[in-house]
Amino acid sequence: MAILTELREEEEQAITYDVFLSFRGKDTRLGFVDHLYQALLNENISTFFDEHEVETGEELKPELAKAIKSSRASIIVLSKNYASSTWCLDELVMILEQRKTSNHIVIPVFYNVEPTHVRKQESTFGDALFEHKRRMGTEKDEEKKIQGACKLEMWTNGLTEVADLKGKDANGRRETVFIEELVKEIGSRLKLHTQTNLPHLIGMDASIHTISSWLKSPSSKTAQILTIWGMAGIGKTTLAKYIYKSHCHEFERSSFVDDIERKCVEQTYAIFDLQKQLLGDIHRKGILKEHNVDVCTSKIEKVLSKNPTLVVLDGVDNFEQVDVLIGTKHFHHGCKIIITTKDGSLTEKCSVFRIKFPPKHTKHALYGLSSTESLRLLCWHAFGGYEPKAGYEEEATRASKYCGGHPLALKVLGSSLYNEDVATWSDTYDMLETREFHTHVHKVLQVSFDSLPSENCKELFKHIACFFVGKDREATETLLKECGIRTSYGITKLIDRCLLTVGRNNELQMHQLLQDMGGDLVHQESPVKPWKRSRVWNHEESLNLLKENKGTTKIQGLVLDMKMLEKKPLHGLSKVVEPEFKNNDPNMIFGLGPSTRSALKSPSSHHKNFELSTNALITMDKLYLLQLNHVKLKGSYKNFPKSLKGLSLHGFHLKYIPSDLAMENLVALDMSYSNLTEFWKKPKHLGSLKILNLSYCKLTRIGGFSCLPSLERLILRRCYCLVNVCESIGGCDGLVLLDMSYCKKLAKLPSSISNLKNLKTLSLDGMDASELEMWMKNMDIRKVLREGSVCRKSRASSSSTTESFSKSPKSLSLPPSLVTLSLGSNNLFNESFPKDFSSMSMLKRLNLNGNPIDSLPDCVRSLSRLEELNVGSCSKLKSVLCPPPTLKRLFTHNCDLLVKITFPEEISAPPFVNYYESVSINEVQGIIKLQAIAQIDDQILDSLGWTNLQHVKDQKVTIWDSYIWNRAKKLPVQVFPLSLSIYFTITQQYSLNSYKVIFGWQMFYEFGIFSTCFLGKLVPNWLAHKSIGSSISFTMPSTSLNRRIVGINICFVHKFSGTGMISSLRTRVHNVTKKQTWIYYGYIFAFREAGEDLVWLSHWMFGNNEFENGDEFSVTIVEEEEDGGVIVSECAVSPMYNDTDNEEDPLSYYKSWKHIIGGDLSAFQLTSGDYFLNHDRFFQPPHIFKELFEHKTTRNLVGYTPQYRGKLITLLPFHYGYKWKYRYTGKCRQVH
C-alpha cells in the first residue's frame, strides 16, 4: 500500500540508524525494551527508539517511516499485545517490505509469546486481529472499508512471515543474558567491527588469515594463547589491533591492553593501572575501587575462568607482566589470549604454563615484507597509491630495498619523501647515509637493545653488528668467548629478542637496519673522533686513524681492508641491499670460514705505495680484534698488541710469519692470499690458537703442529704449491675441521689423520685421485681383516692379506668421527670406491660432486646416518637409485645424462632434490614423473579415461618443467613450426646456457594428477559436462552402489590473445558438499607458438571417497591476464568410475606414491584447511611461497592469501658454494 511504503524523494534519507526498535509500549517500554535500548547504546549501536505511542486507528507517523527506511536493521519485539496496535502492525509490514527491497536485517524477539501463536494468529494475536476485523466492518466509508481489508490481509501475512524468520525466543531466559546475546548477534550481523578505523595493512594478508583461523578454531578442552613476536617496528601492534577490532565482537568479553612495556618503564604504578583497564573491560561491574595488585589479579582470574574472553596484551617485555595481568590459574576453554613481544621465548616462562592443564600455545613470527609488498607500502606513504609514479620507479625500488622489508622504516622513509620531486628522490641515498632518517627508526629498534638483560649481551650485539654478520656461529663463539664475552648465553638472548638470526649455513644474520643501529650505537660513543670509539669498522676511518697514529686504549676492534677502499658505492650508498638479510663475505675477517674467492686485484694506485708503520698499534693495548688485509707493513712486529685474540692479515707480503709477532694469546689467525711459503721458520708454542686459515697461500710445506695443541680448525684450501703436511697433525686432538681441497701438488695425505678422533669435517676436493683410491682400497682390506679375525676358516687368507698390507707404505684411514666428508672433483669412478662405508657410521654429509661415476656407488648405501648427498656435475651419472632412507637433501644438478631418481620404500618422505640443469631427468620418485604417451601401456590410458586422442599423437612437443624454468631469464628457444614449445634457459654465475629437448606427446604425473597438453581449439567430445569460460559447477550423478568415483577428468582451452605467450596449469577444485578444496599449480607450463591455442587435459585420481555420488563441486582455472591476455575459452569435466574388478590395477605404481590426493598431503595443507599442491614445496625456500601466495593471481584463484600450516618438508641447499635468491614475478621465479 502506498500509504505505508511511499515517501517523497526529497524526504528519503541516507542510513542514519543501525537498529529500529518495533515494540508495544505498554508491554515492554519500561522493562525489557528499555534495558535492550541501553545495552545497544552501550555498544555504540545507533538505535531509533520512539518515546511516544499512537493510539489504535491513527496512521503511522512519517518520521517513523523515515526511521525504518534509514535503518540497517530492525528488532521486532513480539509481545502479547503487539498485534492490538495498528501502528505496530504497520511498522511490521513496512519493515518486511524493506527486507525484500534492501539488505535490511530483521530479528524477531518472541517475548512471553509462542512463535506458533504469531504464525497462526492464535491466542492474543488471533483476538487482536478479530477485533481489528470487527472494527473495520463497522466502517461506513466503502473506500476505507476496502483499504482496511487490504491492511488486514497484509498484517496477517506479515505475522506469518515474521514468525518464520530466524528469531530469538526470550521465554524462560534471564533477561540480562538474553539481551547480551541479542546485542552481540545484531552487532555481528551488522558487522559493526568493520566500520571502526581498522589499521591499513599491506603485505599481512597471510598473517591475518592465519590468526583469524586460529581465533575461529573450535575451542578445545583448554584455552589458547598466541604469541606474535618479531623485531621492533615489524608490525606486531598494528596486526594485533586489526585482529582485535575485527573479532572482538565474537567474544562475550574482550580487552586490548596496549604499549605495556613503555608504560611500565615510564610510570611507577603502571601495571596496576593496566590491571584496572583490563578488569574494567571484562568485569562489567561499574567503577572498580581496588587498590591492591593481587586482588585485581584474583578478580581477573575469576572472570577469565568463567567467560569466553579475548584479551590482547601488547608490547610485553617481561613474563611477570603476563602473570599479573592474566593470572596463573585455569582459563575458560573459550578464552583466546594474544601476546605481542620482541622476545620469542617470553611466553613459555609464564606461570600459567606450569598448571596441571596449561593452555595451548602457538607462536606466530613476523619477519618483514617481501620486496613486492615493501614497494607497495613505500609507495602508499610516498605517493598515496600502490605503484611508483612515472619516472620514480628506479628510485622507489632501491629505496624500498634499503628498508629490508621493515614496515616502520618503509613508512618513515615513504612519508619523508611525500610530494617530493625527482631531484629529491635522486638524493635519497645520500640522505639514508645520514642520521636524519635513522633517528626515528633506531629509536624504536633500540628498545629491544635496551631491554637486553646484561651488558655482556649488549657488547655481543655491537661486536656482531660491526664485525661478525655472515660469519660462522661456532667459530664466532669460539673467538669472542676468549674476548670475555659469554657468547652461548648472549646469542640465545639476541635471537629471542629478534636482534639476530642464524642462517641455514649456521651463519649469523642480522637485519640491515639492526646492523646500522649497532654501528650507530658505537658511533655515538664519539661522533667525530673514531679513535675514542670501542670499534672502528669503516675502512676509511681506520686508515686515517692509523696514518695519524691516533690509536687509543679505548679501541677493542679495528678493520682495514685496502681492497674495500677501491670499491665505490653506487649513488653514494654502500648499504643498499636486497630485502633479505645482508650476508657479508664470511671469510673476510679472522678466518671464520673457508675462503672461496679467487685471487684479488692489486690495490689502486691511490693507495698502492702506502705502508703502515706498526708504531701506530703500540698504544692500542686493549685491542682484541684486528684486520689489516692487503696492507703493507713496516717496522717491528713487536708493536702488535699482545691482547690480540683475532688477527687477519690477508695478502701478507713476507714468506713466513715473523718470530717477533705477538701471537701468544691469538685464538684466530687468518693469513689467506699471503706470500707465505712456510708457516714459520722456527715453531713456537701457541697454546691459545684454535682457528688457522692459510687458504691461497704459497706454502710448500706446513708442520710444527705439536706447538698448536688447541687447534680446532685448519683451512689450507687452494694452497697450490703445498707438497707436504707434517704427520704431527695427528697430535691435534681437538681438530674438528680440516680443509685441504685443491692442494693439487699434495701427492700424499698424512696418515696420522686417522688419529684425529674428534675430526668432524674433512674436505679433500680436487686432490690426487690415486691417493684417494688407495685409501678406499685400504678400507676394504681393513674390513677383510676385521672379518678374518673372527672367522677361523679365513685365517690363512687373512694372514696373507695382513702380511701384504703391513709391507705397503703406511696407509691412510679416516676417523670414524667424521660427520662431513667432501671428495668432489677427484676423478673417482665407481670402481674407485670401496664396497662398504659402514666404518664411517657418523657421516651425515657426503660430497661426490664432479666425479665421473655413472650410478650411485654401493658403499654410499651403507651410510646409516647420511642426510645430505651431493652428486652434482657428475657428467656420466645416469641414475640415483635407492640412496639411504635417512637422506634429507640430494643434489643432482648439472648431470646431463641423469634420467631417474628413486628412493627406498622405508624412506619417510622424499628428500629435497636439486636437479637444476639435469635436462634428461624424467622421474623423481614420489615427486614427479614424465612419460612419452607412446610408451605408456594402453591399460593405463584406459584407466584414465583418455580416449579418442589419436589426432594429437603425432604432435611434437618441447617439454620443460617449471623447476628448471625457475632459473630462466625469458630467452625463448625456437622450435620447428606448429610445435608446442615449453622452454627454459639457465643463467649461472659466469655463463649463459640454453637447453631444449624435443619429445613426442608427453604425460606428467604428480600429487595423483596426470596432465598433458596439445594444440587445439576445443575440448574433446567425450568429456560429458562442458562450460564456456574458466569455471564449471557440477553435481556428481547418482549411480549404482557398487560404482565408486575414482577420478575426474578436467580439460580446458587456453586461448592466446594480444601479446599473451605463457600458459600454465593452475586449477582449483572445490567439493562444495564436503567443504574440501585443492589448489593445483602444475609442474609444467607452455609457450605460445604459431598462433595456436592450447588444450590442457588432467586426470585427478581420487582414492579415499573425496568425491561421492550427489556431491556438488566446482572447478576454476586461472586466466593469465597479466601476460597480455591468456583466457580460458572453454572447460569441461567428466567423472571416472571403477567399472571393472581387475585384480591388477594398472595405476598401482602411481597410487603407491605417498604425497598424492588420498594419501598424505599434510605438508601441503594451508592454515584454512585447503590444500595447495605445488611441488616447489619440495624444493624452494620459504620466501618463495610468501611472494607466490601474495601475488594477485594466487589470491584471485584461492580467494585469500594462503599460508602453509606446517614446516617445509625438507631443508634447503647449504653446501658447496650455492647461494640462491629468488624473486617471484607472477609468471616465473627468477634467480639472481
PDB file of N, CA, C and O in Angstrom, residues 188-232:
ATOM      1  N   SER A 188      27.087  -8.449  15.302  1.00  0.00           N
ATOM      2  CA  SER A 188      27.792  -9.336  14.376  1.00  0.00           C
ATOM      3  C   SER A 188      27.178  -9.268  12.986  1.00  0.00           C
ATOM      4  O   SER A 188      27.890  -9.173  11.981  1.00  0.00           O
ATOM      5  N   ARG A 189      25.842  -9.300  12.913  1.00  0.00           N
ATOM      6  CA  ARG A 189      25.178  -9.298  11.615  1.00  0.00           C
ATOM      7  C   ARG A 189      25.312  -7.954  10.908  1.00  0.00           C
ATOM      8  O   ARG A 189      25.356  -7.882   9.683  1.00  0.00           O
ATOM      9  N   LEU A 190      25.419  -6.895  11.683  1.00  0.00           N
ATOM     10  CA  LEU A 190      25.651  -5.581  11.081  1.00  0.00           C
ATOM     11  C   LEU A 190      27.111  -5.374  10.716  1.00  0.00           C
ATOM     12  O   LEU A 190      27.451  -4.414  10.025  1.00  0.00           O
ATOM     13  N   LYS A 191      27.977  -6.267  11.238  1.00  0.00           N
ATOM     14  CA  LYS A 191      29.428  -6.170  11.014  1.00  0.00           C
ATOM     15  C   LYS A 191      29.934  -4.785  11.408  1.00  0.00           C
ATOM     16  O   LYS A 191      30.701  -4.130  10.688  1.00  0.00           O
ATOM     17  N   LEU A 192      29.515  -4.381  12.601  1.00  0.00           N
ATOM     18  CA  LEU A 192      29.905  -3.054  13.061  1.00  0.00           C
ATOM     19  C   LEU A 192      31.401  -2.940  13.272  1.00  0.00           C
ATOM     20  O   LEU A 192      31.967  -1.848  13.199  1.00  0.00           O
ATOM     21  N   HIS A 193      32.064  -4.093  13.539  1.00  0.00           N
ATOM     22  CA  HIS A 193      33.508  -4.048  13.764  1.00  0.00           C
ATOM     23  C   HIS A 193      34.254  -3.579  12.523  1.00  0.00           C
ATOM     24  O   HIS A 193      35.340  -3.028  12.613  1.00  0.00           O
ATOM     25  N   THR A 194      33.640  -3.796  11.337  1.00  0.00           N
ATOM     26  CA  THR A 194      34.320  -3.363  10.113  1.00  0.00           C
ATOM     27  C   THR A 194      34.160  -1.868   9.878  1.00  0.00           C
ATOM     28  O   THR A 194      34.844  -1.303   9.024  1.00  0.00           O
ATOM     29  N   GLN A 195      33.267  -1.217  10.628  1.00  0.00           N
ATOM     30  CA  GLN A 195      33.085   0.217  10.461  1.00  0.00           C
ATOM     31  C   GLN A 195      34.099   1.014  11.271  1.00  0.00           C
ATOM     32  O   GLN A 195      34.264   2.207  11.071  1.00  0.00           O
ATOM     33  N   THR A 196      34.742   0.345  12.240  1.00  0.00           N
ATOM     34  CA  THR A 196      35.739   1.046  13.037  1.00  0.00           C
ATOM     35  C   THR A 196      36.968   1.312  12.190  1.00  0.00           C
ATOM     36  O   THR A 196      37.135   0.754  11.108  1.00  0.00           O
ATOM     37  N   ASN A 197      37.851   2.137  12.680  1.00  0.00           N
ATOM     38  CA  ASN A 197      39.039   2.513  11.920  1.00  0.00           C
ATOM     39  C   ASN A 197      40.075   1.402  11.998  1.00  0.00           C
ATOM     40  O   ASN A 197      40.976   1.422  12.839  1.00  0.00           O
ATOM     41  N   LEU A 198      39.940   0.424  11.137  1.00  0.00           N
ATOM     42  CA  LEU A 198      40.918  -0.658  11.095  1.00  0.00           C
ATOM     43  C   LEU A 198      42.228  -0.140  10.528  1.00  0.00           C
ATOM     44  O   LEU A 198      42.235   0.668   9.601  1.00  0.00           O
ATOM     45  N   PRO A 199      43.347  -0.583  11.070  1.00  0.00           N
ATOM     46  CA  PRO A 199      44.647  -0.176  10.514  1.00  0.00           C
ATOM     47  C   PRO A 199      44.750  -0.596   9.052  1.00  0.00           C
ATOM     48  O   PRO A 199      44.234  -1.648   8.658  1.00  0.00           O
ATOM     49  N   HIS A 200      45.392   0.239   8.255  1.00  0.00           N
ATOM     50  CA  HIS A 200      45.597  -0.094   6.842  1.00  0.00           C
ATOM     51  C   HIS A 200      46.837  -0.978   6.731  1.00  0.00           C
ATOM     52  O   HIS A 200      47.964  -0.523   6.928  1.00  0.00           O
ATOM     53  N   LEU A 201      46.626  -2.249   6.452  1.00  0.00           N
ATOM     54  CA  LEU A 201      47.727  -3.210   6.417  1.00  0.00           C
ATOM     55  C   LEU A 201      48.063  -3.571   4.980  1.00  0.00           C
ATOM     56  O   LEU A 201      47.176  -3.788   4.157  1.00  0.00           O
ATOM     57  N   ILE A 202      49.343  -3.648   4.694  1.00  0.00           N
ATOM     58  CA  ILE A 202      49.831  -4.081   3.386  1.00  0.00           C
ATOM     59  C   ILE A 202      50.816  -5.222   3.609  1.00  0.00           C
ATOM     60  O   ILE A 202      51.732  -5.110   4.427  1.00  0.00           O
ATOM     61  N   GLY A 203      50.602  -6.330   2.922  1.00  0.00           N
ATOM     62  CA  GLY A 203      51.542  -7.440   2.999  1.00  0.00           C
ATOM     63  C   GLY A 203      51.337  -8.349   4.184  1.00  0.00           C
ATOM     64  O   GLY A 203      52.193  -9.190   4.462  1.00  0.00           O
ATOM     65  N   MET A 204      50.225  -8.210   4.910  1.00  0.00           N
ATOM     66  CA  MET A 204      49.989  -9.045   6.086  1.00  0.00           C
ATOM     67  C   MET A 204      48.763  -9.942   5.926  1.00  0.00           C
ATOM     68  O   MET A 204      48.228 -10.452   6.912  1.00  0.00           O
ATOM     69  N   ASP A 205      48.319 -10.136   4.703  1.00  0.00           N
ATOM     70  CA  ASP A 205      47.130 -10.960   4.476  1.00  0.00           C
ATOM     71  C   ASP A 205      47.294 -12.361   5.040  1.00  0.00           C
ATOM     72  O   ASP A 205      46.366 -12.913   5.642  1.00  0.00           O
ATOM     73  N   ALA A 206      48.473 -12.948   4.842  1.00  0.00           N
ATOM     74  CA  ALA A 206      48.681 -14.315   5.316  1.00  0.00           C
ATOM     75  C   ALA A 206      48.613 -14.377   6.840  1.00  0.00           C
ATOM     76  O   ALA A 206      48.012 -15.288   7.404  1.00  0.00           O
ATOM     77  N   SER A 207      49.212 -13.407   7.509  1.00  0.00           N
ATOM     78  CA  SER A 207      49.154 -13.379   8.978  1.00  0.00           C
ATOM     79  C   SER A 207      47.729 -13.161   9.466  1.00  0.00           C
ATOM     80  O   SER A 207      47.285 -13.787  10.432  1.00  0.00           O
ATOM     81  N   ILE A 208      47.013 -12.267   8.807  1.00  0.00           N
ATOM     82  CA  ILE A 208      45.618 -12.019   9.190  1.00  0.00           C
ATOM     83  C   ILE A 208      44.801 -13.288   9.054  1.00  0.00           C
ATOM     84  O   ILE A 208      44.019 -13.656   9.949  1.00  0.00           O
ATOM     85  N   HIS A 209      44.985 -13.990   7.947  1.00  0.00           N
ATOM     86  CA  HIS A 209      44.221 -15.211   7.719  1.00  0.00           C
ATOM     87  C   HIS A 209      44.597 -16.288   8.733  1.00  0.00           C
ATOM     88  O   HIS A 209      43.725 -16.984   9.273  1.00  0.00           O
ATOM     89  N   THR A 210      45.883 -16.418   9.018  1.00  0.00           N
ATOM     90  CA  THR A 210      46.335 -17.432   9.969  1.00  0.00           C
ATOM     91  C   THR A 210      45.760 -17.185  11.355  1.00  0.00           C
ATOM     92  O   THR A 210      45.231 -18.096  12.007  1.00  0.00           O
ATOM     93  N   ILE A 211      45.857 -15.938  11.828  1.00  0.00           N
ATOM     94  CA  ILE A 211      45.397 -15.632  13.184  1.00  0.00           C
ATOM     95  C   ILE A 211      43.873 -15.658  13.258  1.00  0.00           C
ATOM     96  O   ILE A 211      43.295 -16.113  14.251  1.00  0.00           O
ATOM     97  N   SER A 212      43.212 -15.202  12.202  1.00  0.00           N
ATOM     98  CA  SER A 212      41.751 -15.273  12.180  1.00  0.00           C
ATOM     99  C   SER A 212      41.282 -16.716  12.231  1.00  0.00           C
ATOM    100  O   SER A 212      40.313 -17.040  12.938  1.00  0.00           O
ATOM    101  N   SER A 213      41.958 -17.592  11.511  1.00  0.00           N
ATOM    102  CA  SER A 213      41.619 -19.025  11.557  1.00  0.00           C
ATOM    103  C   SER A 213      41.855 -19.586  12.952  1.00  0.00           C
ATOM    104  O   SER A 213      41.074 -20.406  13.450  1.00  0.00           O
ATOM    105  N   TRP A 214      42.923 -19.131  13.587  1.00  0.00           N
ATOM    106  CA  TRP A 214      43.204 -19.571  14.962  1.00  0.00           C
ATOM    107  C   TRP A 214      42.105 -19.121  15.911  1.00  0.00           C
ATOM    108  O   TRP A 214      41.643 -19.882  16.765  1.00  0.00           O
ATOM    109  N   LEU A 215      41.646 -17.881  15.759  1.00  0.00           N
ATOM    110  CA  LEU A 215      40.592 -17.370  16.626  1.00  0.00           C
ATOM    111  C   LEU A 215      39.287 -18.125  16.434  1.00  0.00           C
ATOM    112  O   LEU A 215      38.540 -18.349  17.383  1.00  0.00           O
ATOM    113  N   LYS A 216      39.011 -18.516  15.195  1.00  0.00           N
ATOM    114  CA  LYS A 216      37.740 -19.165  14.891  1.00  0.00           C
ATOM    115  C   LYS A 216      37.785 -20.670  15.069  1.00  0.00           C
ATOM    116  O   LYS A 216      36.756 -21.341  14.949  1.00  0.00           O
ATOM    117  N   SER A 217      38.968 -21.217  15.343  1.00  0.00           N
ATOM    118  CA  SER A 217      39.077 -22.669  15.509  1.00  0.00           C
ATOM    119  C   SER A 217      38.261 -23.106  16.709  1.00  0.00           C
ATOM    120  O   SER A 217      38.177 -22.382  17.711  1.00  0.00           O
ATOM    121  N   PRO A 218      37.628 -24.281  16.634  1.00  0.00           N
ATOM    122  CA  PRO A 218      36.784 -24.747  17.748  1.00  0.00           C
ATOM    123  C   PRO A 218      37.568 -24.828  19.043  1.00  0.00           C
ATOM    124  O   PRO A 218      38.729 -25.222  19.066  1.00  0.00           O
ATOM    125  N   SER A 219      36.918 -24.408  20.120  1.00  0.00           N
ATOM    126  CA  SER A 219      37.578 -24.430  21.419  1.00  0.00           C
ATOM    127  C   SER A 219      37.838 -25.868  21.847  1.00  0.00           C
ATOM    128  O   SER A 219      36.956 -26.725  21.774  1.00  0.00           O
ATOM    129  N   SER A 220      39.044 -26.125  22.285  1.00  0.00           N
ATOM    130  CA  SER A 220      39.387 -27.447  22.810  1.00  0.00           C
ATOM    131  C   SER A 220      39.080 -27.455  24.298  1.00  0.00           C
ATOM    132  O   SER A 220      38.360 -26.605  24.817  1.00  0.00           O
ATOM    133  N   LYS A 221      39.629 -28.410  25.002  1.00  0.00           N
ATOM    134  CA  LYS A 221      39.387 -28.506  26.440  1.00  0.00           C
ATOM    135  C   LYS A 221      40.164 -27.458  27.218  1.00  0.00           C
ATOM    136  O   LYS A 221      39.945 -27.283  28.408  1.00  0.00           O
ATOM    137  N   THR A 222      41.098 -26.791  26.550  1.00  0.00           N
ATOM    138  CA  THR A 222      41.900 -25.770  27.213  1.00  0.00           C
ATOM    139  C   THR A 222      41.833 -24.465  26.434  1.00  0.00           C
ATOM    140  O   THR A 222      41.477 -24.447  25.261  1.00  0.00           O
ATOM    141  N   ALA A 223      42.163 -23.385  27.121  1.00  0.00           N
ATOM    142  CA  ALA A 223      42.250 -22.088  26.455  1.00  0.00           C
ATOM    143  C   ALA A 223      43.464 -22.074  25.524  1.00  0.00           C
ATOM    144  O   ALA A 223      44.282 -22.997  25.532  1.00  0.00           O
ATOM    145  N   GLN A 224      43.577 -21.017  24.719  1.00  0.00           N
ATOM    146  CA  GLN A 224      44.682 -20.930  23.773  1.00  0.00           C
ATOM    147  C   GLN A 224      45.364 -19.567  23.870  1.00  0.00           C
ATOM    148  O   GLN A 224      44.692 -18.545  24.037  1.00  0.00           O
ATOM    149  N   ILE A 225      46.682 -19.585  23.794  1.00  0.00           N
ATOM    150  CA  ILE A 225      47.474 -18.363  23.807  1.00  0.00           C
ATOM    151  C   ILE A 225      48.296 -18.300  22.530  1.00  0.00           C
ATOM    152  O   ILE A 225      48.925 -19.274  22.131  1.00  0.00           O
ATOM    153  N   LEU A 226      48.279 -17.137  21.891  1.00  0.00           N
ATOM    154  CA  LEU A 226      49.061 -16.910  20.678  1.00  0.00           C
ATOM    155  C   LEU A 226      50.088 -15.819  20.962  1.00  0.00           C
ATOM    156  O   LEU A 226      49.744 -14.745  21.456  1.00  0.00           O
ATOM    157  N   THR A 227      51.340 -16.117  20.646  1.00  0.00           N
ATOM    158  CA  THR A 227      52.399 -15.113  20.774  1.00  0.00           C
ATOM    159  C   THR A 227      52.788 -14.620  19.388  1.00  0.00           C
ATOM    160  O   THR A 227      53.209 -15.401  18.542  1.00  0.00           O
ATOM    161  N   ILE A 228      52.604 -13.312  19.152  1.00  0.00           N
ATOM    162  CA  ILE A 228      53.078 -12.681  17.920  1.00  0.00           C
ATOM    163  C   ILE A 228      54.407 -12.010  18.263  1.00  0.00           C
ATOM    164  O   ILE A 228      54.452 -11.117  19.107  1.00  0.00           O
ATOM    165  N   TRP A 229      55.485 -12.472  17.629  1.00  0.00           N
ATOM    166  CA  TRP A 229      56.793 -11.923  18.004  1.00  0.00           C
ATOM    167  C   TRP A 229      57.595 -11.530  16.774  1.00  0.00           C
ATOM    168  O   TRP A 229      57.404 -12.048  15.677  1.00  0.00           O
ATOM    169  N   GLY A 230      58.472 -10.599  16.980  1.00  0.00           N
ATOM    170  CA  GLY A 230      59.317 -10.104  15.904  1.00  0.00           C
ATOM    171  C   GLY A 230      60.049  -8.866  16.380  1.00  0.00           C
ATOM    172  O   GLY A 230      59.791  -8.334  17.470  1.00  0.00           O
ATOM    173  N   MET A 231      60.957  -8.390  15.553  1.00  0.00           N
ATOM    174  CA  MET A 231      61.760  -7.235  15.929  1.00  0.00           C
ATOM    175  C   MET A 231      60.889  -5.990  16.034  1.00  0.00           C
ATOM    176  O   MET A 231      59.762  -5.951  15.518  1.00  0.00           O
ATOM    177  N   ALA A 232      61.386  -4.981  16.701  1.00  0.00           N
ATOM    178  CA  ALA A 232      60.645  -3.736  16.877  1.00  0.00           C
ATOM    179  C   ALA A 232      60.323  -3.113  15.526  1.00  0.00           C
ATOM    180  O   ALA A 232      61.132  -3.137  14.603  1.00  0.00           O
TER     181      ALA A 232
END
